[in-house]
C-alpha cells in the first residue's frame, strides 16, 4: 500500500522548498504497521490546508530500506491571554494590540465586548473571545430579541474584520452570588440562535467558563465528578448544547489555589511543572507530573462519567500571582515566572494530558496586566504578565521561536518586586481587614438552624466553597455539628471571595472575627478548621482546645485539622 496524498505548499517539511508539491509516496512505502499513520497524515494534511491547526514542526526523513517515517510534533498547543481591564492606568487599546503582536500573542479573551478594544483588534489577525457578563444572563435567557440585539451590536458590528471566534456566556456562573445558574443554558441557546440568524454559527462558538469548584471530586483525577446538584439542572443541558453546536467546554483552572490551601501536602515543584517524582492516580495507574494536568483530567473524567468523552476542552483561565498577602502561600514573582513559563513550554511543545494524550491543549493565561482596581487580596492585583507601562513583570517567552532560546525556567530571585500592586482597593467590595490583616468568617451560634443549614448548603454548593474536609471521615468532620460545619464552609467561601464583608452574612447567620478565635469567644465552633488554610497567621500556636458536643474538650491540630488527643 502506498500513501499517495500530496503535501500542500507549506514551509514545514525539512529540507524541501515551501513551494514543492511532493507526493508522500516519494517519501516512503507503507507497511501494514504504517497504514494507520498514513490515514492520520491524510487527515492532518487536509486540516493543514485549511490552517485549522497551529503547526510548529513537521519533519520527515526517508531513513532506510525499513521505510521508517519519522514524524516529530505534528502540532503544538495554543497559548492566548486574558485581557482584563479593572484598572485606571492601562495603555490604550491600540497600544495593547501592538504589545500583543510584539509578543507573538494571537489569541485574546475579553471579559466584555468593549467597542474601543474590538475596533483596535480589527485587521490584527488576533482571534478574539468576547463575553456576555453574568449580569446580562437573565435578559439574554428570557428575551430572544435581547440576545439578537446583543449579537448585532457586539459581534456582527465587528466580525469578521475583528476575528471573533467564541462568545463566553457568563463567567463561573455556578459561584455567582446572584444565583444566575438557571439562566445560563437558555442564554447560551438564545445567543447561538442569534448567531444562526447572522450565519455566524459555524465560525463563532458559544461556551461558558466554569470553575473547578463545579466538581464534587477532583482527587484522584480518575474520580473526577460534577456536583450532583448541578448535573441535571445545568451540567448535562450545557454539555448537550456544546455537543450539538460542535463547541467546547471552557474551564478556569488554578493550581495556585490548590497549592495555597494545601502547601503542607502538595509539592511546589509539582505545582510549577518542575522536576518531581510525580503522583500516581490510584484509580487508573497514570502518573501525573503536574498539578495542572491532574486538574484538567479531573474535568475530563467528570465529563466521561456523564458520557461526554467526545467534547473538547479549553483552559479559559490559569495563572499564578507574582505577589500576595502574608497568608497567600506561594505567591511570588519567581513562582509566577516558573509556572507561566513552564506552562507555555508545556503547551507549545505539544502533547495532551495523561488521560487525553492526543488532545491539543489551548490555554489562556491570566492575565495580560496587573490590574490595580481589582478588589480582594493582594494576589488579585498581581496576576499580570505585564505592568501597565508595558514592561514585563518577569521575563518569559510566549512563542515557539522564543522557546528555542529560553531554557526551562527555574525558581530564582524575583525581579521588580517593588512595582507590584499591594495596596487593597479602598471600598472595593468591602474587603475586611484587621490590624494584622487576618480575618475569618464564622457561624453565629444564636442563628436559626434553618438559616445555618441554608447558608451551609449555598456555600458548599453554588458558592464553590471546598467542603471536602467536613465530609464524613474527613479530617474536619468532627465536631459533627451544624454550627461547626457551617463555620468551616462560611469561612472557605469568605476567603475565596477575597474576604469581602458582604460575603460573610448568610442571612445574618455569620459574622467576621478579627482576632484569633478562642473557646470562650466562639463556643462550640470548630475554629481550627477555619484557620487551618492559613496556619502561618496563628503564630506559634499548634493546637487549640475546642468543646465537643458533650461539653468536654479535645485538641485539634490547627494546621491539618486533625483531633490529636483529649
Coordinates of C-alpha atoms in Angstrom, one line a residue:
X1 CA 0.0 0.0 0.0
X2 CA 1.3 3.5 -0.9
X3 CA 0.3 6.8 0.7
X4 CA -0.3 9.0 -2.3
X5 CA -1.7 12.1 -0.6
X6 CA 0.1 15.2 -1.7
X7 CA 1.8 17.6 0.7
X8 CA 0.3 21.1 0.3
X9 CA 2.7 24.0 -0.2
X10 CA 3.8 24.9 3.3
X11 CA 7.3 25.7 4.7
X12 CA 7.2 22.9 7.3
X13 CA 8.8 19.9 5.7
X14 CA 12.5 19.7 6.5
X15 CA 14.9 20.0 3.5
X16 CA 12.2 20.9 0.9
X17 CA 11.1 24.1 -0.7
X18 CA 7.9 25.7 0.6
X19 CA 6.7 25.6 -3.0
X20 CA 7.3 21.9 -3.5
X21 CA 4.4 19.5 -4.1
X22 CA 5.7 16.2 -3.0
X23 CA 3.5 13.1 -3.0
X24 CA 4.1 11.1 0.2
X25 CA 4.7 8.0 -1.9
X26 CA 8.0 9.6 -2.9
X27 CA 9.0 9.6 0.8
X28 CA 8.1 6.1 1.8
X29 CA 6.2 2.9 1.1
X30 CA 3.9 1.9 3.9
X31 CA 3.8 -1.4 5.7
X32 CA 0.8 -2.7 7.4
X33 CA 2.0 -1.1 10.6
X34 CA 2.2 2.2 8.8
X35 CA -1.3 2.2 7.3
X36 CA -2.9 3.8 10.3
X37 CA -0.2 6.5 10.2
X38 CA -0.9 7.0 6.5
X39 CA -4.5 7.7 7.2
X40 CA -3.7 10.1 10.1
X41 CA -1.4 12.0 7.8
X42 CA -4.0 12.4 5.2
X43 CA -6.4 13.9 7.7
X44 CA -3.6 16.1 9.1
X45 CA -2.8 17.4 5.6
X46 CA -6.4 18.2 4.9
X47 CA -6.6 20.2 8.1
X48 CA -3.3 21.9 7.3
X49 CA -4.6 23.2 4.0
X50 CA -7.4 25.0 5.9
X51 CA -4.9 26.1 8.5
X52 CA -7.1 24.6 11.2
X53 CA -4.1 23.6 13.2
X54 CA -1.2 25.6 14.7
X55 CA 1.7 23.6 13.4
X56 CA 5.1 24.1 14.9
X57 CA 7.3 21.4 13.4
X58 CA 6.7 18.7 10.8
X59 CA 9.9 16.8 9.9
X60 CA 10.1 13.7 7.7
X61 CA 13.0 11.6 6.7
X62 CA 13.4 8.6 4.5
X63 CA 16.0 6.8 6.6
X64 CA 16.5 3.2 5.4
X65 CA 15.0 0.2 3.5
X66 CA 12.8 -0.3 6.6
X67 CA 10.8 2.7 5.2
X68 CA 10.5 4.3 8.6
X69 CA 8.8 7.7 8.6
X70 CA 9.9 9.9 11.4
X71 CA 7.3 12.5 12.4
X72 CA 8.1 14.9 15.2
X73 CA 5.4 17.1 16.8
X74 CA 2.8 17.2 14.1
X75 CA 1.2 20.1 16.0
X76 CA 1.6 22.1 19.2
X77 CA -0.9 23.6 21.6
X78 CA -2.2 27.2 21.6
X79 CA -1.5 30.0 24.0
X80 CA -3.7 33.0 24.5
X81 CA -4.1 35.6 27.2
X82 CA -7.0 37.1 29.2
X83 CA -7.2 40.9 28.7
X84 CA -8.8 42.2 31.9
X85 CA -9.3 46.0 32.4
X86 CA -10.2 46.6 36.0
X87 CA -7.6 49.3 36.3
X88 CA -7.2 53.0 35.8
X89 CA -3.7 53.1 34.4
X90 CA -3.7 50.7 31.4
X91 CA -2.4 51.7 28.0
X92 CA -4.8 52.4 25.2
X93 CA -6.4 49.6 23.2
X94 CA -4.3 50.4 20.2
X95 CA -1.1 50.1 22.2
X96 CA -2.3 46.8 23.7
X97 CA -2.8 45.3 20.3
X98 CA 0.7 46.3 19.3
X99 CA 2.0 44.8 22.5
X100 CA 0.1 41.5 21.8
X101 CA 1.6 41.3 18.4
X102 CA 5.1 42.1 19.5
X103 CA 4.9 39.2 22.0
X104 CA 3.5 36.8 19.4
X105 CA 0.1 36.6 21.1
X106 CA -2.6 36.0 18.6
X107 CA -5.4 34.8 20.9
X108 CA -7.1 37.1 23.4
X109 CA -10.0 36.7 25.7
X110 CA -12.1 39.7 26.8
X111 CA -14.5 39.9 29.8
X112 CA -16.9 42.1 27.8
X113 CA -17.3 43.4 24.3
X114 CA -15.8 46.9 24.6
X115 CA -16.2 48.9 21.5
X116 CA -12.7 50.6 21.6
X117 CA -11.0 47.2 22.1
X118 CA -12.9 45.4 19.4
X119 CA -12.2 48.3 16.9
X120 CA -8.5 48.2 17.8
X121 CA -8.3 44.5 17.2
X122 CA -9.8 44.8 13.7
X123 CA -7.4 43.6 11.0
X124 CA -4.8 42.5 13.6
X125 CA -5.1 38.8 12.8
X126 CA -5.7 38.2 16.6
X127 CA -8.5 35.7 17.4
X128 CA -10.9 37.0 20.0
X129 CA -13.2 35.7 22.7
X130 CA -15.9 38.2 23.7
X131 CA -18.0 37.8 26.8
X132 CA -21.6 38.4 27.8
X133 CA -21.4 39.3 31.5
X134 CA -23.2 37.5 34.3
X135 CA -25.5 40.5 34.9
X136 CA -27.0 40.1 31.4
X137 CA -27.8 36.4 31.7
X138 CA -31.3 37.0 32.8
X139 CA -32.2 39.2 29.9
X140 CA -30.4 37.0 27.4
X141 CA -32.2 33.9 28.7
X142 CA -35.7 35.5 28.9
X143 CA -35.8 37.6 25.8
X144 CA -34.5 36.2 22.4
X145 CA -34.7 39.7 21.0
X146 CA -32.3 40.9 23.6
X147 CA -29.8 38.2 22.6
X148 CA -30.3 39.1 19.0
X149 CA -29.6 42.8 19.6
X150 CA -26.6 42.0 21.8
X151 CA -25.1 39.8 19.0
X152 CA -25.9 42.5 16.4
X153 CA -24.2 45.3 18.4
X154 CA -21.3 43.4 19.9
X155 CA -20.5 40.7 17.3
X156 CA -21.9 41.5 13.9
X157 CA -20.8 45.1 14.1
X158 CA -17.1 43.9 14.2
X159 CA -16.8 40.4 12.7
X160 CA -15.1 39.3 10.5
X161 CA -12.7 42.3 10.5
X162 CA -12.2 41.6 14.2
X163 CA -11.9 37.8 14.3
X164 CA -14.3 36.9 17.0
X165 CA -14.2 33.1 17.4
X166 CA -16.1 32.5 20.6
X167 CA -18.7 34.1 22.8
X168 CA -18.3 33.3 26.5
X169 CA -21.7 33.5 28.0
X170 CA -21.2 34.4 31.7
X171 CA -18.1 33.5 33.8
X172 CA -18.0 31.0 36.6
X173 CA -21.8 31.3 36.8
X174 CA -22.1 28.5 39.4
X175 CA -20.3 30.6 42.0
X176 CA -22.1 33.8 41.2
X177 CA -23.6 35.1 44.4
X178 CA -26.6 36.5 42.4
X179 CA -27.7 32.9 41.7
X180 CA -27.8 33.1 37.9
X181 CA -27.2 29.4 37.2
X182 CA -30.7 28.7 36.0
X183 CA -30.4 31.3 33.3
X184 CA -27.1 30.0 31.8
X185 CA -28.2 27.4 29.3
X186 CA -31.2 29.3 28.0
X187 CA -29.0 32.4 27.5
X188 CA -26.4 30.3 25.6
X189 CA -29.2 28.9 23.4
X190 CA -30.6 32.3 22.6
X191 CA -27.1 33.7 21.8
X192 CA -26.5 30.8 19.4
X193 CA -29.9 31.2 17.8
X194 CA -28.9 34.9 17.1
X195 CA -25.6 33.7 15.6
X196 CA -27.6 31.4 13.3
X197 CA -29.7 34.3 12.0
X198 CA -26.5 36.2 11.1
X199 CA -25.0 33.0 9.7
X200 CA -22.1 33.2 12.1
X201 CA -22.8 29.9 13.9
X202 CA -20.2 27.9 12.0
X203 CA -17.4 30.4 12.6
X204 CA -18.3 31.6 16.2
X205 CA -18.8 29.1 19.0
X206 CA -20.7 29.7 22.3
X207 CA -19.4 28.4 25.6
X208 CA -19.2 29.4 29.3
X209 CA -16.2 29.2 31.6
X210 CA -16.7 27.0 34.7
X211 CA -14.6 27.0 37.8
X212 CA -13.1 23.8 39.3
X213 CA -15.5 24.3 42.2
X214 CA -18.2 22.8 39.9
X215 CA -16.5 19.4 40.7
X216 CA -17.7 17.3 43.6
X217 CA -14.5 15.3 43.5
X218 CA -11.2 16.0 41.8
X219 CA -8.8 13.7 43.6
X220 CA -7.6 11.4 42.3
X221 CA -8.2 12.7 38.8
X222 CA -9.9 9.5 37.7
X223 CA -12.6 10.0 40.3
X224 CA -13.5 13.5 38.9
X225 CA -17.2 14.2 39.1
X226 CA -19.5 17.2 39.0
X227 CA -21.5 18.2 42.0
X228 CA -24.7 16.2 42.0
X229 CA -27.0 19.2 42.4
X230 CA -25.6 20.7 39.2
X231 CA -25.7 17.7 37.0
X232 CA -29.3 17.5 35.9
X233 CA -30.3 21.2 36.1
X234 CA -27.3 22.7 34.2
X235 CA -24.2 20.5 33.5
X236 CA -26.0 17.9 31.2
X237 CA -28.0 20.6 29.4
X238 CA -24.9 22.7 28.9
X239 CA -22.8 19.7 27.7
X240 CA -25.6 18.7 25.3
X241 CA -25.7 22.2 23.9
X242 CA -21.9 22.2 23.4
X243 CA -22.1 18.8 21.6
X244 CA -25.0 19.8 19.4
X245 CA -23.2 23.1 18.3
X246 CA -19.7 21.5 17.9
X247 CA -18.4 23.8 20.7
X248 CA -16.2 23.1 23.7
X249 CA -16.2 23.4 27.5
X250 CA -14.2 26.3 28.9
X251 CA -12.6 25.6 32.3
X252 CA -10.8 28.0 34.7
X253 CA -8.0 26.0 36.4
X254 CA -5.7 27.4 39.1
X255 CA -3.1 25.1 40.6
X256 CA -2.1 28.1 42.8
X257 CA -5.3 27.9 44.8
X258 CA -4.9 24.2 45.5
X259 CA -1.3 24.7 46.4
X260 CA -2.0 27.7 48.7
X261 CA -4.6 25.7 50.6
X262 CA -2.6 22.5 50.8
X263 CA 1.0 23.6 50.8
X264 CA 1.8 21.1 53.5
X265 CA 0.9 18.2 51.2
X266 CA 1.4 19.4 47.7
X267 CA 4.9 19.8 46.3
X268 CA 5.7 23.2 44.9
X269 CA 7.7 21.5 42.1
X270 CA 4.6 19.5 41.2
X271 CA 2.6 22.8 41.1
X272 CA 5.1 24.6 39.0
X273 CA 5.9 21.9 36.3
X274 CA 9.4 21.4 37.7
X275 CA 11.2 18.1 38.1
X276 CA 9.4 15.8 40.6
X277 CA 8.7 12.1 41.0
X278 CA 5.0 12.7 40.1
X279 CA 1.8 11.4 41.6
X280 CA 0.3 8.1 40.5
X281 CA -3.5 8.1 40.2
X282 CA -4.7 5.2 42.3
X283 CA -7.8 4.8 40.1
X284 CA -6.1 4.3 36.7
X285 CA -2.4 4.0 37.4
X286 CA -1.5 7.1 35.3
X287 CA 1.4 9.2 36.6
X288 CA 1.0 12.9 36.8
X289 CA 4.0 15.2 36.7
X290 CA 2.0 18.4 37.2
X291 CA -1.0 19.6 39.2
X292 CA -2.3 21.4 36.1
X293 CA -2.6 18.1 34.2
X294 CA -4.3 16.4 37.2
X295 CA -6.9 19.2 37.4
X296 CA -7.6 19.1 33.7
X297 CA -8.0 15.3 33.7
X298 CA -10.4 15.5 36.7
X299 CA -12.7 17.6 34.5
X300 CA -12.2 15.1 31.6
X301 CA -13.1 12.3 34.0
X302 CA -16.2 14.1 35.2
X303 CA -17.4 14.6 31.6
X304 CA -16.6 10.9 30.9
X305 CA -18.7 9.8 33.8
X306 CA -21.7 11.5 32.2
X307 CA -20.8 10.1 28.7
X308 CA -19.4 13.2 27.2
X309 CA -15.9 11.9 26.3
X310 CA -16.1 13.5 22.8
X311 CA -16.2 17.1 24.0
X312 CA -13.1 19.3 23.6
X313 CA -11.9 21.4 26.5
X314 CA -10.2 24.8 26.5
X315 CA -8.5 26.2 29.6
X316 CA -10.0 29.7 29.6
X317 CA -8.1 30.9 32.6
X318 CA -5.0 29.8 34.5
X319 CA -2.2 31.7 36.1
X320 CA -0.1 32.4 39.2
X321 CA 0.2 35.7 41.2
X322 CA 3.6 37.4 41.4
X323 CA 2.7 38.9 44.8
X324 CA 0.2 38.1 47.6
X325 CA -0.7 38.8 51.2
X326 CA 1.2 37.2 54.1
X327 CA -1.2 34.3 54.2
X328 CA -1.2 33.7 50.4
X329 CA 1.3 30.9 50.4
X330 CA 3.4 30.6 47.2
X331 CA 2.6 34.0 45.7
X332 CA 5.9 35.4 44.4
X333 CA 7.4 36.6 41.1
X334 CA 9.8 33.7 40.7
X335 CA 7.0 31.2 41.3
X336 CA 4.8 33.0 38.8
X337 CA 7.6 33.1 36.2
X338 CA 8.2 29.3 36.8
X339 CA 4.5 28.4 36.5
X340 CA 3.6 30.5 33.5
X341 CA 6.9 30.0 31.7
X342 CA 6.9 26.2 32.2
X343 CA 3.2 26.1 31.3
X344 CA 3.9 27.8 28.0
X345 CA 6.7 25.4 27.2
X346 CA 4.4 22.5 28.2
X347 CA 1.6 23.7 25.8
X348 CA 3.7 24.8 22.9
X349 CA 5.9 21.7 22.7
X350 CA 2.8 19.6 22.1
X351 CA 1.0 16.7 23.7
X352 CA -2.1 16.4 25.8
X353 CA -2.7 15.1 29.4
X354 CA -2.1 11.6 30.7
X355 CA -5.8 10.8 30.3
X356 CA -6.1 12.5 26.9
X357 CA -2.5 12.4 25.4
X358 CA -3.7 13.2 21.9
X359 CA -5.9 16.2 22.9
X360 CA -4.5 19.5 21.7
X361 CA -4.1 22.0 24.7
X362 CA -5.5 25.5 24.2
X363 CA -4.7 27.7 27.2
X364 CA -5.4 31.3 28.1
X365 CA -3.1 32.8 30.6
X366 CA -4.5 35.1 33.3
X367 CA -3.7 37.9 32.8
X368 CA -2.2 40.4 30.5
X369 CA -1.8 43.2 33.0
X370 CA -1.6 43.8 36.7
X371 CA -5.0 45.4 37.5
X372 CA -4.8 48.0 40.3
X373 CA -8.6 48.4 40.8
X374 CA -9.4 44.7 41.4
X375 CA -10.8 44.2 44.9
X376 CA -9.8 41.3 47.2
X377 CA -6.4 40.1 48.4
X378 CA -3.2 41.4 47.0
X379 CA -2.8 38.5 44.6
X380 CA -5.9 39.6 42.7
X381 CA -4.0 42.7 41.5
X382 CA -0.8 40.8 40.6
X383 CA -1.6 38.1 38.1
X384 CA -0.3 40.1 35.1
X385 CA 2.4 39.3 32.7
X386 CA 3.0 43.0 32.2
X387 CA 2.8 46.2 34.2
X388 CA 0.6 49.0 32.9
X389 CA 3.7 50.6 31.4
X390 CA 4.1 47.5 29.2
X391 CA 7.2 46.3 30.9
X392 CA 7.4 42.6 31.8
X393 CA 6.7 41.6 35.4
X394 CA 9.1 38.7 34.7
X395 CA 10.9 37.5 31.6
X396 CA 9.2 34.6 29.9
X397 CA 8.6 33.8 26.2
X398 CA 5.2 33.1 24.8
X399 CA 6.2 31.7 21.3
X400 CA 7.7 28.5 19.9
X401 CA 10.5 30.6 18.5
X402 CA 11.3 32.1 21.9
X403 CA 11.5 28.7 23.5
X404 CA 14.5 27.8 21.3
X405 CA 16.5 30.4 23.2
X406 CA 15.0 30.0 26.6
X407 CA 15.7 27.0 28.8
X408 CA 13.3 25.6 31.3
X409 CA 12.5 28.2 34.0
X410 CA 13.7 27.6 37.5
X411 CA 12.7 29.5 40.6
X412 CA 15.2 32.3 41.2
X413 CA 15.3 35.7 42.8
X414 CA 12.2 37.8 42.0
X415 CA 12.6 40.9 40.0
X416 CA 10.9 44.3 40.1
X417 CA 9.0 43.3 43.3
X418 CA 8.6 46.8 44.4
X419 CA 6.3 47.5 41.4
X420 CA 3.6 45.0 42.5
X421 CA 0.1 46.2 43.3
X422 CA 0.0 45.5 47.0
X423 CA -2.4 48.1 48.3
X424 CA -6.0 46.9 48.8
X425 CA -8.7 48.9 46.9
X426 CA -10.4 51.3 49.3
X427 CA -14.1 50.5 49.3
X428 CA -13.6 47.7 46.8
X429 CA -16.1 45.0 47.6
X430 CA -15.7 45.9 51.3
X431 CA -12.7 43.8 52.0
X432 CA -12.3 43.1 55.7
X433 CA -9.0 43.9 57.3
X434 CA -7.9 43.6 60.9
X435 CA -4.8 45.2 62.3
X436 CA -2.8 42.1 61.4
X437 CA -4.6 41.7 58.0
X438 CA -6.2 38.4 59.1
X439 CA -10.0 37.9 59.4
X440 CA -12.3 34.9 59.5
X441 CA -16.0 34.3 58.9
X442 CA -17.7 32.1 61.4
X443 CA -21.2 30.9 62.1
X444 CA -23.4 32.7 64.6
X445 CA -24.4 30.2 67.2
X446 CA -27.6 32.1 68.0
X447 CA -28.8 31.9 64.4
X448 CA -31.7 29.7 63.5
X449 CA -30.7 26.2 62.4
X450 CA -32.7 26.7 59.2
X451 CA -30.6 29.7 58.2
X452 CA -27.4 27.9 59.2
X453 CA -28.3 24.9 57.0
X454 CA -29.3 27.1 54.1
X455 CA -26.1 29.0 54.3
X456 CA -24.1 25.8 54.6
X457 CA -25.9 24.4 51.5
X458 CA -25.2 27.5 49.5
X459 CA -21.5 27.9 50.5
X460 CA -20.8 24.2 49.6
X461 CA -22.9 24.3 46.5
X462 CA -23.2 27.3 44.2
X463 CA -20.8 29.3 46.4
X464 CA -18.0 27.0 45.5
X465 CA -16.5 26.5 49.0
X466 CA -14.3 23.5 49.4
X467 CA -16.2 21.4 51.8
X468 CA -14.4 18.1 51.4
X469 CA -12.8 18.3 54.8
X470 CA -16.1 18.3 56.6
X471 CA -17.5 15.2 54.9
X472 CA -17.9 12.0 57.0
X473 CA -14.5 10.5 57.7
X474 CA -12.6 13.6 56.6
X475 CA -10.1 15.5 58.8
X476 CA -12.5 18.2 59.9
X477 CA -15.7 16.3 60.2
X478 CA -15.6 16.4 64.0
X479 CA -17.1 18.1 65.9
X480 CA -20.1 16.9 63.9
X481 CA -22.4 19.8 64.5
X482 CA -24.2 22.1 62.1
X483 CA -22.5 25.2 63.7
X484 CA -19.0 23.7 63.3
X485 CA -19.6 22.6 59.7
X486 CA -21.2 26.0 58.8
X487 CA -18.2 27.9 60.2
X488 CA -15.9 25.9 58.0
X489 CA -18.0 26.4 54.9
X490 CA -18.7 30.1 55.6
X491 CA -15.0 30.8 56.0
X492 CA -14.0 28.9 52.9
X493 CA -16.4 30.9 50.9
X494 CA -15.4 34.2 52.6
X495 CA -11.7 33.6 51.9
X496 CA -12.4 32.5 48.3
X497 CA -14.3 35.8 47.7
X498 CA -11.4 37.9 48.9
X499 CA -12.7 38.5 52.5
X500 CA -15.4 40.9 51.3
X501 CA -17.6 41.9 54.2
X502 CA -20.8 41.2 52.2
X503 CA -19.7 37.6 51.7
X504 CA -19.9 36.9 55.4
X505 CA -23.6 37.3 56.2
X506 CA -25.6 34.3 55.1
X507 CA -28.9 36.0 56.2
X508 CA -27.5 37.1 59.5
X509 CA -26.1 33.7 60.4
X510 CA -22.4 34.6 60.2
X511 CA -20.0 37.3 61.3
X512 CA -16.4 38.3 60.8
X513 CA -13.8 38.0 63.6
X514 CA -10.5 39.8 63.6
X515 CA -8.8 38.1 66.5
X516 CA -7.6 34.6 66.8
X517 CA -10.6 32.6 67.9
X518 CA -10.8 31.3 71.4
X519 CA -13.1 28.7 73.0
X520 CA -14.7 31.3 75.3
X521 CA -15.4 33.6 72.4
X522 CA -16.9 31.1 70.0
X523 CA -18.5 28.3 72.0
X524 CA -18.7 25.0 70.1
X525 CA -17.4 26.2 66.7
X526 CA -14.7 24.0 65.2
X527 CA -12.5 27.1 64.6
X528 CA -9.3 25.2 63.9
X529 CA -10.9 24.1 60.7
X530 CA -11.1 27.8 59.7
X531 CA -7.5 29.0 60.1
X532 CA -6.1 25.6 59.0
X533 CA -5.9 27.0 55.5
X534 CA -3.7 29.8 56.7
X535 CA -1.7 28.4 59.6
X536 CA 1.0 31.0 59.4
X537 CA -1.4 33.6 60.6
X538 CA -1.6 31.9 64.0
X539 CA 1.9 32.5 65.2
X540 CA 3.4 29.6 67.1
X541 CA 0.1 28.0 68.2
X542 CA -0.2 24.4 67.1
X543 CA -3.4 23.4 68.8
X544 CA -6.5 24.8 70.5
X545 CA -9.0 23.3 72.9
X546 CA -12.4 23.0 71.4
X547 CA -15.6 21.9 73.2
X548 CA -17.0 18.7 71.9
X549 CA -20.8 18.0 71.7
X550 CA -20.7 16.5 75.2
X551 CA -19.2 19.6 76.8
X552 CA -15.7 18.2 77.1
X553 CA -12.6 19.4 75.4
X554 CA -10.2 17.9 72.9
X555 CA -7.3 19.3 71.0
X556 CA -7.4 20.0 67.3
X557 CA -4.3 20.3 65.1
X558 CA -4.6 23.9 63.7
X559 CA -2.6 23.0 60.6
X560 CA -4.2 19.8 59.5
X561 CA -7.5 20.0 61.4
X562 CA -7.0 16.5 63.0
X563 CA -8.1 15.7 66.5
X564 CA -4.8 14.9 68.4
X565 CA -5.9 13.9 71.9
X566 CA -8.2 14.7 74.9

